[in-house]
GROMACS .gro file of C-alpha atoms in nm:
model
  368
    1UNK     CA    1  -3.236  31.568  21.073
    2UNK     CA    2  -2.934  31.686  21.278
    3UNK     CA    3  -2.887  32.062  21.264
    4UNK     CA    4  -2.545  32.033  21.103
    5UNK     CA    5  -2.688  31.815  20.822
    6UNK     CA    6  -2.971  32.059  20.762
    7UNK     CA    7  -2.729  32.351  20.754
    8UNK     CA    8  -2.506  32.163  20.515
    9UNK     CA    9  -2.799  32.093  20.284
   10UNK     CA   10  -2.916  32.453  20.290
   11UNK     CA   11  -2.565  32.578  20.210
   12UNK     CA   12  -2.530  32.327  19.927
   13UNK     CA   13  -2.870  32.415  19.782
   14UNK     CA   14  -2.794  32.788  19.789
   15UNK     CA   15  -2.474  32.727  19.594
   16UNK     CA   16  -2.644  32.521  19.323
   17UNK     CA   17  -2.691  32.668  18.979
   18UNK     CA   18  -2.971  32.425  18.897
   19UNK     CA   19  -3.256  32.311  19.124
   20UNK     CA   20  -3.516  32.049  19.036
   21UNK     CA   21  -3.728  32.037  19.353
   22UNK     CA   22  -3.805  32.346  19.560
   23UNK     CA   23  -3.664  32.697  19.573
   24UNK     CA   24  -3.320  32.828  19.662
   25UNK     CA   25  -3.317  32.900  20.038
   26UNK     CA   26  -3.321  33.271  20.116
   27UNK     CA   27  -3.128  33.448  20.389
   28UNK     CA   28  -3.300  33.676  20.638
   29UNK     CA   29  -3.160  33.977  20.453
   30UNK     CA   30  -3.306  33.850  20.126
   31UNK     CA   31  -3.642  33.787  20.291
   32UNK     CA   32  -3.646  34.140  20.432
   33UNK     CA   33  -3.566  34.284  20.090
   34UNK     CA   34  -3.860  34.095  19.942
   35UNK     CA   35  -4.108  34.232  20.195
   36UNK     CA   36  -4.107  34.574  20.029
   37UNK     CA   37  -4.299  34.431  19.735
   38UNK     CA   38  -4.594  34.371  19.968
   39UNK     CA   39  -4.662  34.733  20.060
   40UNK     CA   40  -4.534  35.077  20.151
   41UNK     CA   41  -4.264  35.042  20.416
   42UNK     CA   42  -4.297  35.411  20.501
   43UNK     CA   43  -4.654  35.357  20.621
   44UNK     CA   44  -4.737  35.284  20.984
   45UNK     CA   45  -4.715  34.920  21.099
   46UNK     CA   46  -5.021  34.731  21.216
   47UNK     CA   47  -5.149  34.763  21.570
   48UNK     CA   48  -5.318  34.443  21.685
   49UNK     CA   49  -5.435  34.351  21.338
   50UNK     CA   50  -5.510  34.668  21.142
   51UNK     CA   51  -5.308  34.827  20.857
   52UNK     CA   52  -5.138  34.569  20.632
   53UNK     CA   53  -5.305  34.282  20.819
   54UNK     CA   54  -5.649  34.423  20.731
   55UNK     CA   55  -5.532  34.471  20.371
   56UNK     CA   56  -5.429  34.107  20.355
   57UNK     CA   57  -5.758  33.987  20.506
   58UNK     CA   58  -5.954  34.187  20.249
   59UNK     CA   59  -5.737  34.053  19.968
   60UNK     CA   60  -5.796  33.692  20.072
   61UNK     CA   61  -6.170  33.742  20.114
   62UNK     CA   62  -6.181  33.892  19.765
   63UNK     CA   63  -5.986  33.604  19.611
   64UNK     CA   64  -6.203  33.340  19.779
   65UNK     CA   65  -6.530  33.528  19.737
   66UNK     CA   66  -6.614  33.512  20.108
   67UNK     CA   67  -6.768  33.775  20.333
   68UNK     CA   68  -6.456  33.801  20.544
   69UNK     CA   69  -6.117  33.653  20.628
   70UNK     CA   70  -5.919  33.661  20.953
   71UNK     CA   71  -5.540  33.649  20.975
   72UNK     CA   72  -5.387  33.392  21.212
   73UNK     CA   73  -5.021  33.348  21.308
   74UNK     CA   74  -5.045  32.972  21.244
   75UNK     CA   75  -5.261  32.735  21.046
   76UNK     CA   76  -5.292  32.504  21.345
   77UNK     CA   77  -5.472  32.781  21.535
   78UNK     CA   78  -5.695  32.868  21.239
   79UNK     CA   79  -5.799  32.505  21.191
   80UNK     CA   80  -5.887  32.465  21.559
   81UNK     CA   81  -6.111  32.771  21.545
   82UNK     CA   82  -6.283  32.646  21.229
   83UNK     CA   83  -6.387  32.311  21.375
   84UNK     CA   84  -6.463  32.462  21.715
   85UNK     CA   85  -6.704  32.703  21.546
   86UNK     CA   86  -6.890  32.412  21.391
   87UNK     CA   87  -6.917  32.232  21.724
   88UNK     CA   88  -7.032  32.540  21.915
   89UNK     CA   89  -7.295  32.632  21.659
   90UNK     CA   90  -7.409  32.282  21.569
   91UNK     CA   91  -7.423  32.131  21.914
   92UNK     CA   92  -7.217  31.828  21.813
   93UNK     CA   93  -6.861  31.764  21.932
   94UNK     CA   94  -6.769  31.514  21.656
   95UNK     CA   95  -6.572  31.617  21.347
   96UNK     CA   96  -6.524  31.406  21.033
   97UNK     CA   97  -6.153  31.400  20.943
   98UNK     CA   98  -5.912  31.195  20.738
   99UNK     CA   99  -5.646  30.994  20.928
  100UNK     CA  100  -5.386  31.139  20.687
  101UNK     CA  101  -5.519  31.493  20.729
  102UNK     CA  102  -5.312  31.774  20.872
  103UNK     CA  103  -5.504  31.786  21.200
  104UNK     CA  104  -5.430  31.421  21.269
  105UNK     CA  105  -5.073  31.395  21.137
  106UNK     CA  106  -4.915  31.735  21.195
  107UNK     CA  107  -5.120  31.925  21.456
  108UNK     CA  108  -5.089  31.671  21.741
  109UNK     CA  109  -5.469  31.636  21.759
  110UNK     CA  110  -5.506  31.993  21.885
  111UNK     CA  111  -5.877  31.989  21.803
  112UNK     CA  112  -5.925  31.711  22.060
  113UNK     CA  113  -5.682  31.821  22.329
  114UNK     CA  114  -5.765  32.194  22.332
  115UNK     CA  115  -6.130  32.199  22.223
  116UNK     CA  116  -6.252  31.865  22.353
  117UNK     CA  117  -6.371  31.749  22.011
  118UNK     CA  118  -6.382  31.393  21.886
  119UNK     CA  119  -6.274  31.284  21.540
  120UNK     CA  120  -6.430  31.019  21.321
  121UNK     CA  121  -6.285  30.888  20.993
  122UNK     CA  122  -6.518  30.847  20.694
  123UNK     CA  123  -6.239  30.655  20.516
  124UNK     CA  124  -5.880  30.547  20.564
  125UNK     CA  125  -5.815  30.519  20.190
  126UNK     CA  126  -5.535  30.749  20.062
  127UNK     CA  127  -5.781  31.004  19.920
  128UNK     CA  128  -6.046  31.240  20.046
  129UNK     CA  129  -6.383  31.084  20.141
  130UNK     CA  130  -6.658  31.034  19.888
  131UNK     CA  131  -7.017  31.151  19.915
  132UNK     CA  132  -7.132  30.795  19.984
  133UNK     CA  133  -6.883  30.765  20.271
  134UNK     CA  134  -7.009  31.087  20.427
  135UNK     CA  135  -7.369  30.971  20.393
  136UNK     CA  136  -7.278  30.638  20.554
  137UNK     CA  137  -7.112  30.790  20.862
  138UNK     CA  138  -7.399  30.676  21.079
  139UNK     CA  139  -7.348  30.944  21.345
  140UNK     CA  140  -7.394  31.321  21.365
  141UNK     CA  141  -7.091  31.536  21.288
  142UNK     CA  142  -7.059  31.913  21.315
  143UNK     CA  143  -6.799  31.961  21.041
  144UNK     CA  144  -6.663  31.759  20.751
  145UNK     CA  145  -6.299  31.850  20.680
  146UNK     CA  146  -6.163  31.812  20.326
  147UNK     CA  147  -5.792  31.876  20.267
  148UNK     CA  148  -5.717  32.021  19.923
  149UNK     CA  149  -5.489  31.858  19.823
  150UNK     CA  150  -5.445  31.570  20.069
  151UNK     CA  151  -5.072  31.613  20.119
  152UNK     CA  152  -4.988  31.293  20.305
  153UNK     CA  153  -5.161  31.083  20.042
  154UNK     CA  154  -4.938  31.233  19.772
  155UNK     CA  155  -5.098  31.576  19.714
  156UNK     CA  156  -5.410  31.415  19.568
  157UNK     CA  157  -5.732  31.597  19.481
  158UNK     CA  158  -6.086  31.481  19.414
  159UNK     CA  159  -6.241  31.566  19.080
  160UNK     CA  160  -6.466  31.871  19.066
  161UNK     CA  161  -6.778  31.653  19.049
  162UNK     CA  162  -6.658  31.450  19.349
  163UNK     CA  163  -6.593  31.768  19.547
  164UNK     CA  164  -6.939  31.905  19.465
  165UNK     CA  165  -7.096  31.573  19.566
  166UNK     CA  166  -6.911  31.544  19.899
  167UNK     CA  167  -6.999  31.902  19.987
  168UNK     CA  168  -7.364  31.833  19.917
  169UNK     CA  169  -7.355  31.509  20.116
  170UNK     CA  170  -7.207  31.687  20.418
  171UNK     CA  171  -7.478  31.950  20.416
  172UNK     CA  172  -7.743  31.682  20.370
  173UNK     CA  173  -7.643  31.529  20.705
  174UNK     CA  174  -7.647  31.871  20.873
  175UNK     CA  175  -7.270  31.927  20.881
  176UNK     CA  176  -7.059  32.227  20.789
  177UNK     CA  177  -6.788  32.188  20.525
  178UNK     CA  178  -6.436  32.308  20.606
  179UNK     CA  179  -6.161  32.307  20.346
  180UNK     CA  180  -5.808  32.266  20.476
  181UNK     CA  181  -5.681  32.473  20.186
  182UNK     CA  182  -5.321  32.533  20.287
  183UNK     CA  183  -5.239  32.448  19.925
  184UNK     CA  184  -5.570  32.541  19.765
  185UNK     CA  185  -5.387  32.797  19.550
  186UNK     CA  186  -5.238  32.528  19.324
  187UNK     CA  187  -5.551  32.309  19.322
  188UNK     CA  188  -5.755  32.516  19.079
  189UNK     CA  189  -5.594  32.392  18.751
  190UNK     CA  190  -5.685  32.030  18.828
  191UNK     CA  191  -6.032  32.118  18.959
  192UNK     CA  192  -6.094  32.340  18.656
  193UNK     CA  193  -6.258  32.616  18.860
  194UNK     CA  194  -6.154  32.945  19.018
  195UNK     CA  195  -6.059  32.998  19.380
  196UNK     CA  196  -6.395  33.159  19.452
  197UNK     CA  197  -6.586  32.875  19.286
  198UNK     CA  198  -6.395  32.619  19.491
  199UNK     CA  199  -6.439  32.814  19.814
  200UNK     CA  200  -6.813  32.849  19.750
  201UNK     CA  201  -6.849  32.475  19.817
  202UNK     CA  202  -6.735  32.521  20.179
  203UNK     CA  203  -6.853  32.708  20.486
  204UNK     CA  204  -6.496  32.792  20.583
  205UNK     CA  205  -6.157  32.777  20.416
  206UNK     CA  206  -5.812  32.788  20.573
  207UNK     CA  207  -5.522  32.908  20.357
  208UNK     CA  208  -5.151  32.924  20.428
  209UNK     CA  209  -4.911  33.200  20.331
  210UNK     CA  210  -4.573  33.035  20.392
  211UNK     CA  211  -4.610  32.720  20.182
  212UNK     CA  212  -4.688  32.787  19.817
  213UNK     CA  213  -4.694  33.164  19.863
  214UNK     CA  214  -4.343  33.157  20.018
  215UNK     CA  215  -4.436  33.402  20.291
  216UNK     CA  216  -4.267  33.426  20.629
  217UNK     CA  217  -4.553  33.274  20.829
  218UNK     CA  218  -4.924  33.305  20.885
  219UNK     CA  219  -5.258  33.182  20.764
  220UNK     CA  220  -5.615  33.301  20.717
  221UNK     CA  221  -5.956  33.159  20.794
  222UNK     CA  222  -6.221  33.274  20.547
  223UNK     CA  223  -6.597  33.245  20.555
  224UNK     CA  224  -6.904  33.433  20.675
  225UNK     CA  225  -6.906  33.749  20.880
  226UNK     CA  226  -7.036  33.549  21.176
  227UNK     CA  227  -6.744  33.307  21.149
  228UNK     CA  228  -6.499  33.599  21.129
  229UNK     CA  229  -6.640  33.759  21.445
  230UNK     CA  230  -6.614  33.428  21.630
  231UNK     CA  231  -6.263  33.370  21.492
  232UNK     CA  232  -6.137  33.706  21.621
  233UNK     CA  233  -6.260  33.625  21.972
  234UNK     CA  234  -6.100  33.281  21.978
  235UNK     CA  235  -5.782  33.400  21.810
  236UNK     CA  236  -5.739  33.635  22.104
  237UNK     CA  237  -5.817  33.359  22.355
  238UNK     CA  238  -5.563  33.128  22.192
  239UNK     CA  239  -5.297  33.401  22.209
  240UNK     CA  240  -5.294  33.474  21.838
  241UNK     CA  241  -5.371  33.847  21.838
  242UNK     CA  242  -5.013  33.972  21.823
  243UNK     CA  243  -4.905  34.333  21.871
  244UNK     CA  244  -4.751  34.362  21.523
  245UNK     CA  245  -4.739  34.119  21.231
  246UNK     CA  246  -4.657  34.348  20.942
  247UNK     CA  247  -4.356  34.146  20.816
  248UNK     CA  248  -4.573  33.834  20.777
  249UNK     CA  249  -4.861  34.031  20.626
  250UNK     CA  250  -4.644  34.214  20.373
  251UNK     CA  251  -4.460  33.895  20.278
  252UNK     CA  252  -4.796  33.725  20.221
  253UNK     CA  253  -4.923  34.009  20.004
  254UNK     CA  254  -4.600  33.999  19.800
  255UNK     CA  255  -4.637  33.623  19.763
  256UNK     CA  256  -4.993  33.650  19.637
  257UNK     CA  257  -4.882  33.901  19.376
  258UNK     CA  258  -4.577  33.700  19.273
  259UNK     CA  259  -4.678  33.336  19.294
  260UNK     CA  260  -5.047  33.314  19.204
  261UNK     CA  261  -4.995  33.403  18.834
  262UNK     CA  262  -4.711  33.149  18.808
  263UNK     CA  263  -4.886  32.846  18.959
  264UNK     CA  264  -5.063  32.722  18.643
  265UNK     CA  265  -4.724  32.706  18.471
  266UNK     CA  266  -4.573  32.516  18.763
  267UNK     CA  267  -4.857  32.265  18.752
  268UNK     CA  268  -4.818  32.214  18.376
  269UNK     CA  269  -4.444  32.165  18.399
  270UNK     CA  270  -4.483  31.927  18.693
  271UNK     CA  271  -4.651  31.683  18.454
  272UNK     CA  272  -4.352  31.701  18.220
  273UNK     CA  273  -4.105  31.654  18.506
  274UNK     CA  274  -4.307  31.369  18.657
  275UNK     CA  275  -4.321  31.181  18.327
  276UNK     CA  276  -3.943  31.210  18.290
  277UNK     CA  277  -3.885  31.096  18.648
  278UNK     CA  278  -4.115  30.798  18.599
  279UNK     CA  279  -3.891  30.686  18.312
  280UNK     CA  280  -3.588  30.646  18.543
  281UNK     CA  281  -3.499  30.281  18.613
  282UNK     CA  282  -3.731  30.141  18.879
  283UNK     CA  283  -3.893  30.480  18.946
  284UNK     CA  284  -4.257  30.557  19.018
  285UNK     CA  285  -4.443  30.883  19.062
  286UNK     CA  286  -4.769  30.931  19.251
  287UNK     CA  287  -5.012  31.052  19.146
  288UNK     CA  288  -4.942  31.015  18.779
  289UNK     CA  289  -4.988  31.265  18.632
  290UNK     CA  290  -4.958  31.500  18.932
  291UNK     CA  291  -5.268  31.687  19.047
  292UNK     CA  292  -5.069  31.994  19.154
  293UNK     CA  293  -4.706  32.107  19.121
  294UNK     CA  294  -4.615  31.865  19.403
  295UNK     CA  295  -4.607  31.488  19.395
  296UNK     CA  296  -4.425  31.184  19.529
  297UNK     CA  297  -4.125  31.018  19.369
  298UNK     CA  298  -4.026  30.663  19.465
  299UNK     CA  299  -3.683  30.526  19.371
  300UNK     CA  300  -3.531  30.180  19.424
  301UNK     CA  301  -3.261  30.284  19.671
  302UNK     CA  302  -3.249  30.322  20.052
  303UNK     CA  303  -3.334  30.668  20.185
  304UNK     CA  304  -2.991  30.723  20.342
  305UNK     CA  305  -2.816  30.641  20.016
  306UNK     CA  306  -3.036  30.881  19.821
  307UNK     CA  307  -2.995  31.164  20.071
  308UNK     CA  308  -2.617  31.119  20.070
  309UNK     CA  309  -2.612  31.102  19.689
  310UNK     CA  310  -2.827  31.415  19.654
  311UNK     CA  311  -2.602  31.610  19.890
  312UNK     CA  312  -2.286  31.493  19.711
  313UNK     CA  313  -2.438  31.585  19.374
  314UNK     CA  314  -2.517  31.932  19.507
  315UNK     CA  315  -2.179  31.993  19.664
  316UNK     CA  316  -1.968  31.850  19.383
  317UNK     CA  317  -2.172  31.930  19.071
  318UNK     CA  318  -2.383  32.226  19.194
  319UNK     CA  319  -2.707  32.051  19.095
  320UNK     CA  320  -2.992  32.006  19.343
  321UNK     CA  321  -3.220  31.711  19.274
  322UNK     CA  322  -3.433  31.629  19.580
  323UNK     CA  323  -3.378  31.544  19.944
  324UNK     CA  324  -3.579  31.442  20.248
  325UNK     CA  325  -3.598  31.081  20.138
  326UNK     CA  326  -3.792  30.836  20.355
  327UNK     CA  327  -3.782  30.459  20.346
  328UNK     CA  328  -4.112  30.297  20.250
  329UNK     CA  329  -4.266  29.967  20.356
  330UNK     CA  330  -4.092  29.807  20.057
  331UNK     CA  331  -3.729  29.733  20.150
  332UNK     CA  332  -3.482  29.926  19.936
  333UNK     CA  333  -3.745  30.172  19.806
  334UNK     CA  334  -3.754  30.532  19.930
  335UNK     CA  335  -3.989  30.824  19.871
  336UNK     CA  336  -3.943  31.200  19.846
  337UNK     CA  337  -4.181  31.485  19.778
  338UNK     CA  338  -4.105  31.682  19.462
  339UNK     CA  339  -4.201  32.049  19.432
  340UNK     CA  340  -4.183  32.192  19.081
  341UNK     CA  341  -4.141  32.569  19.114
  342UNK     CA  342  -3.956  32.844  18.928
  343UNK     CA  343  -3.610  32.683  18.917
  344UNK     CA  344  -3.748  32.359  18.769
  345UNK     CA  345  -3.895  32.537  18.467
  346UNK     CA  346  -3.547  32.534  18.310
  347UNK     CA  347  -3.529  32.151  18.330
  348UNK     CA  348  -3.610  31.948  18.019
  349UNK     CA  349  -3.700  31.577  18.023
  350UNK     CA  350  -3.347  31.508  17.898
  351UNK     CA  351  -3.202  31.697  18.194
  352UNK     CA  352  -3.412  31.491  18.433
  353UNK     CA  353  -3.302  31.166  18.273
  354UNK     CA  354  -2.933  31.259  18.276
  355UNK     CA  355  -2.913  31.395  18.629
  356UNK     CA  356  -3.154  31.137  18.768
  357UNK     CA  357  -2.928  30.869  18.628
  358UNK     CA  358  -2.628  31.027  18.797
  359UNK     CA  359  -2.815  31.040  19.128
  360UNK     CA  360  -2.904  30.670  19.107
  361UNK     CA  361  -2.546  30.583  19.020
  362UNK     CA  362  -2.418  30.772  19.322
  363UNK     CA  363  -2.678  30.607  19.545
  364UNK     CA  364  -2.569  30.262  19.430
  365UNK     CA  365  -2.201  30.339  19.487
  366UNK     CA  366  -2.107  30.325  19.119
  367UNK     CA  367  -2.027  30.696  19.076
  368UNK     CA  368  -1.690  30.779  18.929
   0.00000   0.00000   0.00000
């Protein structure tokens, strides 16, 4: 997206009184004001990972029920360390991944280029692998990676029984289990178990602080004390032990306090919003009903027309619907990711139907 278009969208979204997908963009001043909720600003800042960073690590370990957690400046770095640990301790350089997983799609294969690991795909289906697929791999792997939820398949989750089975299958073939849990926070309502119960099925869990938790940046890798000691060494080697990271740590702590209690409500309302969106002419949602508070919406219009219509709706009527549309393999059908958060709680099914109809009309050139 050209910078001027992005800036125009952000300005339009900030001016909207109603927002269906996402949160109103915050300025740097607003972000700084929100940091204070994460801790005492009169205390001393961290020094290479102590102070508020240690507080955050302890908070995450407590939530996930792990022995320890280590803060990382990026999730890409944390994920590399997780799979590298499995290879170094298991003596096998092959990792089982999904072709739609974050390491393959968004991390530019860092695990292969920086750690010399090799990936193998248990399945290419748009879901996480099953226990039978792990058992049938036919070659040793050091780590089996499960992304909860699998974002690029539509934020889909396995059932609890499927997750238990795939974890057991991985261990039966001598592999570690790593959860790419950037969005694990919102996965617990669908799985029907707590964060600590979910994390107990894995040997390591990566979590993000800037996605659902709306932090500034940062991630954590949680697991055993041995993993944490290894992670601190490799974090330093990768250049991730920064002098001070208190803004990111305090923003993450504030996000955990603010967002975690709200997520079950977001997930519930996402089902209401998704059902109303699915009723729009020619629309489809995936998965239906959504597994988390995020899902895919497909509409029978070209992506450019929908992006232009959404921006016009925002600028002229002060209503934000959704943007970031992408054309699909079906001509004339585009897809966008919908995130149901605080602003969407005020939307009724009737609101969705009315404003969705106006969006489609604009995208077809029949507005006004």
